Amino acid sequence: MGIIDNTATDPNKILPLRYAWARGYYKAGVANNWVPEEVSMQKDVEQWKAPDVISADERRLILWNLGFFSTAESLTANNIVLAVYAHVTNPECRQYLLRQAFEEAIHTDTFIYCCDSLGLDPDEIYTMYRTIPSIERKDAMVIEMTRSIVAPGFTTATAQGVRDLLHDLVGYYVIMEGIFFYAGFAMMLALKRQNKMVGVGEQFEFIMRDESVHLAFGSDLINAIKAEHPHSWTPAFQDELIDLIRRGVEMEAAYARDACPRGLLGINADQFAAYVEYIADRRMERIGLPRQYGRDNPFPWMAQTIDLNKEKNFFETRVTEYQTAGSLTWD
Ligand code: MN
Ligand code: FE
């Protein structure tokens, strides 16, 4: 019994655990529970309606990020439920996949909540995956990466089948959630640091915290499959993955340049592109691929945002009410 390809009954036998890390991520997800309605949008609505608070460039960037994420979250959920779940048959991994699928539903709900509160035109936001070329390209890339594993007759019984599954996992966990989400996160959190659209910004912080767990799970999953199927992890396949990730980085940099051509709050589009290269190196190292860019982090505050947010969640906001006793350390 391994992490993939179990018999029909094995997926129900969760104890004893084989992959304690998967169980750990499930617990982390539950401890981080939140829903968008906990975040007040009142100040955002006032700023959005005011003629002179949010500039035209900022509005465009906000709309683009809402447009990208509104459909990207359900793309990710669909990949988990319709593609990954069928092949990752280990029970504790499946428990986490169910948790992640629920979080993607929360994230999808977040963008419904943002559209409703700000009074945005859903036909504009929810068609950006077709009307904005740099969003369309990102979505098309990950949809393409899932094609082989949803094909009828697909099996992981062959080394090529395992590679196709890894290809999908790299597509969604590394490229989609790990790279395509991060220029948007940086833009929205940069706005929040200037006290602009703080409700939307706080929701992006919660999503980013969840995504950091999704990424960690996905990387451990990829590494476990590699360890159990070392023959599938050929040098040629690694080169193929590096090429795909590099293409993803270029697409994300292009998206950042399109979304804020004149920069934002003193940050220029090149810095967003450098940030994407910096995080791509970290993602690649995590799954045993060589770093490609060697950038320093241009936004050290992004890491601090995650840490500070955690502290705030633990001690101030209503999210703490969801914390289970076991995951809190009160003094
Ligand atoms: Mn998500
Ligand atoms: Fe996710």
Short mmCIF file of C-alpha atoms and ligand atoms in Angstrom, two decimals:
data_model
loop_
_atom_site.label_atom_id
_atom_site.label_comp_id
_atom_site.label_asym_id
_atom_site.label_seq_id
_atom_site.Cartn_x
_atom_site.Cartn_y
_atom_site.Cartn_z
CA MET A 1 0.00 0.00 0.00
CA GLY A 2 1.37 3.35 -1.01
CA ILE A 3 0.08 6.84 -1.47
CA ILE A 4 -1.54 6.04 -4.84
CA ASP A 5 -3.04 2.88 -6.36
CA ASN A 6 -4.64 1.25 -3.34
CA THR A 7 -7.36 -1.39 -3.62
CA ALA A 8 -11.02 -0.42 -3.43
CA THR A 9 -11.24 -1.00 0.33
CA ASP A 10 -7.88 0.43 1.48
CA PRO A 11 -9.04 4.06 1.23
CA ASN A 12 -11.39 3.47 4.17
CA LYS A 13 -8.73 2.22 6.56
CA ILE A 14 -7.26 5.43 7.95
CA LEU A 15 -5.61 3.93 11.05
CA PRO A 16 -2.80 3.25 11.54
CA LEU A 17 -1.58 6.35 9.70
CA ARG A 18 1.19 6.02 7.15
CA TYR A 19 1.59 9.67 6.24
CA ALA A 20 1.37 11.64 9.49
CA TRP A 21 2.09 14.91 7.62
CA ALA A 22 -1.20 14.58 5.70
CA ARG A 23 -3.10 14.30 8.98
CA GLY A 24 -1.13 17.31 10.30
CA TYR A 25 -2.23 19.45 7.34
CA TYR A 26 -5.84 18.40 7.90
CA LYS A 27 -5.58 19.59 11.51
CA ALA A 28 -3.92 22.84 10.40
CA GLY A 29 -6.75 23.45 7.93
CA VAL A 30 -9.42 22.89 10.57
CA ALA A 31 -7.60 25.17 13.04
CA ASN A 32 -7.52 27.92 10.38
CA ASN A 33 -11.25 27.79 9.65
CA TRP A 34 -12.88 31.06 8.56
CA VAL A 35 -15.72 32.33 6.40
CA PRO A 36 -15.80 35.56 4.38
CA GLU A 37 -18.77 37.06 6.25
CA GLU A 38 -16.53 37.44 9.31
CA VAL A 39 -14.71 40.22 7.48
CA SER A 40 -16.49 43.57 7.33
CA MET A 41 -16.69 45.14 3.88
CA GLN A 42 -18.14 48.42 5.09
CA LYS A 43 -14.96 50.48 4.69
CA ASP A 44 -14.28 48.87 1.32
CA VAL A 45 -17.75 49.78 0.08
CA GLU A 46 -17.24 53.41 1.17
CA GLN A 47 -13.84 53.58 -0.53
CA TRP A 48 -15.14 51.88 -3.69
CA LYS A 49 -18.02 54.34 -3.99
CA ALA A 50 -15.95 57.43 -3.21
CA PRO A 51 -14.75 59.19 -6.37
CA ASP A 52 -11.20 59.93 -5.26
CA VAL A 53 -9.94 57.23 -2.88
CA ILE A 54 -9.21 54.34 -5.23
CA SER A 55 -7.49 55.43 -8.44
CA ALA A 56 -8.48 54.18 -11.89
CA ASP A 57 -5.33 52.00 -12.07
CA GLU A 58 -6.07 50.55 -8.64
CA ARG A 59 -9.66 49.79 -9.61
CA ARG A 60 -8.51 47.96 -12.69
CA LEU A 61 -6.06 45.90 -10.69
CA ILE A 62 -8.67 45.02 -8.06
CA LEU A 63 -11.16 43.96 -10.73
CA TRP A 64 -8.54 41.86 -12.52
CA ASN A 65 -7.56 40.05 -9.35
CA LEU A 66 -11.18 39.39 -8.43
CA GLY A 67 -11.70 38.20 -12.01
CA PHE A 68 -8.77 35.82 -11.92
CA PHE A 69 -9.41 34.37 -8.46
CA SER A 70 -13.20 34.10 -8.82
CA THR A 71 -12.85 31.32 -11.37
CA ALA A 72 -9.37 30.00 -10.41
CA GLU A 73 -10.61 28.80 -7.03
CA SER A 74 -13.26 26.56 -8.53
CA LEU A 75 -10.84 25.31 -11.19
CA THR A 76 -8.61 24.17 -8.32
CA ALA A 77 -11.54 22.56 -6.50
CA ASN A 78 -12.58 20.72 -9.65
CA ASN A 79 -9.08 19.38 -10.14
CA ILE A 80 -9.01 17.98 -6.62
CA VAL A 81 -12.40 16.34 -6.75
CA LEU A 82 -12.49 15.20 -10.37
CA ALA A 83 -8.84 14.38 -11.04
CA VAL A 84 -6.59 14.07 -7.97
CA TYR A 85 -9.00 12.34 -5.58
CA ALA A 86 -9.47 9.35 -7.89
CA HIS A 87 -5.76 8.51 -7.87
CA VAL A 88 -4.48 9.62 -4.49
CA THR A 89 -6.12 6.76 -2.65
CA ASN A 90 -4.34 6.85 0.72
CA PRO A 91 -7.03 7.62 3.33
CA GLU A 92 -5.28 10.34 5.32
CA CYS A 93 -4.37 12.14 2.08
CA ARG A 94 -7.99 11.87 0.99
CA GLN A 95 -9.13 13.31 4.30
CA TYR A 96 -6.94 16.33 3.59
CA LEU A 97 -8.16 16.57 -0.05
CA LEU A 98 -11.73 16.80 1.24
CA ARG A 99 -10.69 19.57 3.62
CA GLN A 100 -8.90 21.39 0.82
CA ALA A 101 -11.93 21.05 -1.45
CA PHE A 102 -14.05 22.67 1.29
CA GLU A 103 -11.53 25.51 1.62
CA GLU A 104 -11.72 26.10 -2.13
CA ALA A 105 -15.51 26.36 -1.72
CA ILE A 106 -14.91 29.01 1.00
CA HIS A 107 -12.56 30.83 -1.36
CA THR A 108 -15.10 30.67 -4.18
CA ASP A 109 -17.66 32.03 -1.72
CA THR A 110 -15.28 34.87 -0.82
CA PHE A 111 -15.40 36.24 -4.35
CA ILE A 112 -19.18 35.97 -4.45
CA TYR A 113 -19.20 37.96 -1.20
CA CYS A 114 -16.80 40.59 -2.61
CA CYS A 115 -18.84 40.97 -5.83
CA ASP A 116 -22.09 41.27 -3.86
CA SER A 117 -20.74 43.77 -1.31
CA LEU A 118 -19.08 46.02 -3.86
CA GLY A 119 -21.97 45.74 -6.31
CA LEU A 120 -19.75 44.50 -9.12
CA ASP A 121 -21.10 43.22 -12.42
CA PRO A 122 -20.84 39.42 -12.25
CA ASP A 123 -20.90 39.18 -16.04
CA GLU A 124 -17.74 41.26 -16.13
CA ILE A 125 -15.90 39.53 -13.29
CA TYR A 126 -16.85 35.95 -14.12
CA THR A 127 -15.98 36.20 -17.81
CA MET A 128 -12.50 37.61 -17.35
CA TYR A 129 -11.04 34.13 -17.84
CA ARG A 130 -12.15 34.60 -21.46
CA THR A 131 -11.96 38.37 -21.96
CA ILE A 132 -8.56 39.12 -20.37
CA PRO A 133 -5.84 37.34 -22.36
CA SER A 134 -3.30 37.14 -19.54
CA ILE A 135 -5.90 35.47 -17.29
CA GLU A 136 -7.08 33.18 -20.07
CA ARG A 137 -3.52 32.00 -20.72
CA LYS A 138 -2.96 31.10 -17.06
CA ASP A 139 -6.21 29.10 -16.83
CA ALA A 140 -5.63 27.43 -20.20
CA MET A 141 -2.20 26.25 -19.06
CA VAL A 142 -3.44 24.44 -15.96
CA ILE A 143 -6.52 23.03 -17.69
CA GLU A 144 -4.22 21.55 -20.32
CA MET A 145 -2.08 19.97 -17.58
CA THR A 146 -5.02 17.96 -16.24
CA ARG A 147 -6.16 16.64 -19.60
CA SER A 148 -4.31 13.30 -19.58
CA ILE A 149 -5.40 12.23 -16.11
CA VAL A 150 -9.11 12.84 -16.68
CA ALA A 151 -9.01 10.90 -19.97
CA PRO A 152 -10.95 7.60 -19.96
CA GLY A 153 -8.74 4.64 -19.16
CA PHE A 154 -6.06 6.70 -17.44
CA THR A 155 -4.03 4.63 -14.98
CA THR A 156 -1.03 5.23 -12.72
CA ALA A 157 0.05 1.60 -13.20
CA THR A 158 2.75 2.71 -15.65
CA ALA A 159 5.68 5.08 -15.14
CA GLN A 160 4.13 7.37 -17.75
CA GLY A 161 0.85 7.35 -15.82
CA VAL A 162 2.67 8.35 -12.63
CA ARG A 163 4.39 11.14 -14.57
CA ASP A 164 1.03 12.35 -15.88
CA LEU A 165 -0.30 12.49 -12.32
CA LEU A 166 2.81 14.34 -11.10
CA HIS A 167 2.45 16.69 -14.07
CA ASP A 168 -1.09 17.54 -12.93
CA LEU A 169 0.01 17.97 -9.31
CA VAL A 170 2.83 20.30 -10.32
CA GLY A 171 0.35 22.15 -12.53
CA TYR A 172 -2.09 22.84 -9.73
CA TYR A 173 -0.08 22.88 -6.52
CA VAL A 174 3.13 24.46 -7.78
CA ILE A 175 2.08 26.55 -10.80
CA MET A 176 -1.56 27.47 -10.08
CA GLU A 177 -1.65 27.79 -6.30
CA GLY A 178 2.08 28.36 -5.82
CA ILE A 179 2.85 30.85 -8.61
CA PHE A 180 -0.31 32.09 -10.37
CA PHE A 181 -1.86 33.18 -7.07
CA TYR A 182 1.09 35.12 -5.75
CA ALA A 183 1.39 38.26 -7.86
CA GLY A 184 -2.31 38.81 -7.07
CA PHE A 185 -1.72 38.23 -3.37
CA ALA A 186 1.17 40.71 -3.37
CA MET A 187 -0.89 43.35 -5.22
CA MET A 188 -3.90 43.10 -2.93
CA LEU A 189 -1.78 43.04 0.22
CA ALA A 190 0.23 46.03 -1.02
CA LEU A 191 -3.07 47.91 -1.31
CA LYS A 192 -4.09 46.83 2.18
CA ARG A 193 -0.79 48.13 3.57
CA GLN A 194 -1.92 51.53 2.27
CA ASN A 195 -5.28 51.12 4.02
CA LYS A 196 -7.05 50.59 0.73
CA MET A 197 -9.74 47.91 0.41
CA VAL A 198 -8.75 46.42 3.75
CA GLY A 199 -11.70 44.00 3.91
CA VAL A 200 -10.81 42.45 0.55
CA GLY A 201 -7.16 42.53 1.65
CA GLU A 202 -7.93 40.69 4.87
CA GLN A 203 -9.81 38.05 2.91
CA PHE A 204 -6.81 37.64 0.63
CA GLU A 205 -4.68 37.16 3.77
CA PHE A 206 -6.96 34.35 4.95
CA ILE A 207 -6.87 32.77 1.51
CA MET A 208 -3.10 33.07 1.38
CA ARG A 209 -2.80 31.38 4.77
CA ASP A 210 -4.94 28.48 3.48
CA GLU A 211 -2.98 28.33 0.23
CA SER A 212 0.30 28.04 2.13
CA VAL A 213 -1.05 24.80 3.63
CA HIS A 214 -2.34 23.60 0.22
CA LEU A 215 1.12 24.19 -1.22
CA ALA A 216 2.85 22.39 1.63
CA PHE A 217 0.53 19.39 1.28
CA GLY A 218 0.93 19.33 -2.50
CA SER A 219 4.71 19.43 -2.25
CA ASP A 220 4.79 16.59 0.30
CA LEU A 221 2.40 14.62 -1.88
CA ILE A 222 4.61 15.10 -4.94
CA ASN A 223 7.68 14.11 -2.92
CA ALA A 224 6.00 10.98 -1.54
CA ILE A 225 4.92 9.84 -5.02
CA LYS A 226 8.47 10.48 -6.28
CA ALA A 227 9.94 8.44 -3.42
CA GLU A 228 7.58 5.52 -4.08
CA HIS A 229 7.98 5.65 -7.88
CA PRO A 230 11.60 6.73 -8.38
CA HIS A 231 11.67 5.29 -11.94
CA SER A 232 9.10 7.89 -13.02
CA TRP A 233 11.26 10.85 -11.91
CA THR A 234 13.62 10.84 -14.88
CA PRO A 235 16.00 13.69 -15.78
CA ALA A 236 13.97 14.32 -18.95
CA PHE A 237 10.76 14.59 -16.92
CA GLN A 238 12.42 16.96 -14.46
CA ASP A 239 13.52 19.16 -17.36
CA GLU A 240 9.97 19.12 -18.70
CA LEU A 241 8.63 20.27 -15.32
CA ILE A 242 11.27 23.00 -15.02
CA ASP A 243 10.26 24.27 -18.47
CA LEU A 244 6.59 24.31 -17.48
CA ILE A 245 7.31 26.15 -14.25
CA ARG A 246 9.43 28.69 -16.11
CA ARG A 247 6.57 29.20 -18.58
CA GLY A 248 4.24 29.70 -15.62
CA VAL A 249 6.59 32.30 -14.15
CA GLU A 250 6.65 34.19 -17.47
CA MET A 251 2.86 34.12 -17.63
CA GLU A 252 2.53 35.39 -14.10
CA ALA A 253 5.04 38.18 -14.75
CA ALA A 254 3.06 39.10 -17.91
CA TYR A 255 -0.13 39.11 -15.85
CA ALA A 256 1.47 41.42 -13.27
CA ARG A 257 2.64 43.81 -16.02
CA ASP A 258 -0.83 43.80 -17.60
CA ALA A 259 -2.67 44.24 -14.32
CA CYS A 260 -0.56 47.19 -13.20
CA PRO A 261 1.34 48.59 -16.16
CA ARG A 262 2.22 51.80 -14.32
CA GLY A 263 3.08 50.09 -11.05
CA LEU A 264 1.27 50.40 -7.79
CA LEU A 265 2.00 52.45 -4.67
CA GLY A 266 5.65 52.84 -5.53
CA ILE A 267 6.04 49.21 -6.56
CA ASN A 268 6.72 48.69 -10.24
CA ALA A 269 5.64 45.70 -12.30
CA ASP A 270 9.23 44.43 -12.49
CA GLN A 271 9.26 44.02 -8.72
CA PHE A 272 6.13 41.90 -8.91
CA ALA A 273 7.86 39.84 -11.59
CA ALA A 274 10.96 39.48 -9.38
CA TYR A 275 8.76 38.36 -6.50
CA VAL A 276 7.24 35.66 -8.69
CA GLU A 277 10.75 34.43 -9.60
CA TYR A 278 11.73 34.41 -5.93
CA ILE A 279 8.75 32.29 -4.89
CA ALA A 280 9.13 29.98 -7.93
CA ASP A 281 12.65 29.08 -6.74
CA ARG A 282 11.27 28.21 -3.33
CA ARG A 283 8.55 26.03 -4.84
CA MET A 284 11.07 24.20 -7.02
CA GLU A 285 13.47 23.53 -4.16
CA ARG A 286 10.60 22.12 -2.12
CA ILE A 287 10.04 19.35 -4.70
CA GLY A 288 13.71 18.71 -5.39
CA LEU A 289 14.15 20.73 -8.57
CA PRO A 290 17.05 23.17 -8.95
CA ARG A 291 16.34 26.86 -8.40
CA GLN A 292 16.33 28.87 -11.62
CA TYR A 293 16.45 32.54 -10.71
CA GLY A 294 18.41 33.25 -7.51
CA ARG A 295 16.37 36.36 -6.65
CA ASP A 296 16.22 38.01 -3.24
CA ASN A 297 12.72 38.53 -1.89
CA PRO A 298 11.72 42.05 -3.01
CA PHE A 299 8.73 41.96 -0.62
CA PRO A 300 9.90 40.69 2.78
CA TRP A 301 6.65 42.09 4.16
CA MET A 302 4.74 39.31 2.37
CA ALA A 303 6.26 36.72 4.73
CA GLN A 304 5.67 39.03 7.69
CA THR A 305 2.05 39.48 6.61
CA ILE A 306 1.48 35.75 6.90
CA ASP A 307 3.12 35.61 10.35
CA LEU A 308 1.44 38.73 11.73
CA ASN A 309 -1.89 37.61 10.39
CA LYS A 310 -1.53 34.34 12.21
CA GLU A 311 -0.85 36.13 15.47
CA LYS A 312 -3.81 38.41 14.92
CA ASN A 313 -6.03 35.46 14.19
CA PHE A 314 -4.90 33.73 17.33
CA PHE A 315 -5.48 36.62 19.68
CA GLU A 316 -7.85 39.18 18.21
CA THR A 317 -10.25 38.20 15.53
CA ARG A 318 -13.32 36.04 15.59
CA VAL A 319 -11.46 33.36 13.73
CA THR A 320 -10.08 32.31 17.11
CA GLU A 321 -13.54 31.03 18.02
CA TYR A 322 -13.06 28.26 15.54
CA GLN A 323 -9.70 27.23 16.93
CA THR A 324 -9.96 23.83 18.51
CA ALA A 325 -8.54 23.57 22.02
CA GLY A 326 -5.79 21.25 20.88
CA SER A 327 -4.30 23.74 18.45
CA LEU A 328 -4.17 26.73 20.79
CA THR A 329 -1.66 27.47 23.48
CA TRP A 330 -3.11 29.93 25.93
CA ASP A 331 -0.90 31.15 28.75
MN MN B 1 -7.94 28.48 -2.78
FE FE B 2 -5.92 26.17 -2.76
#
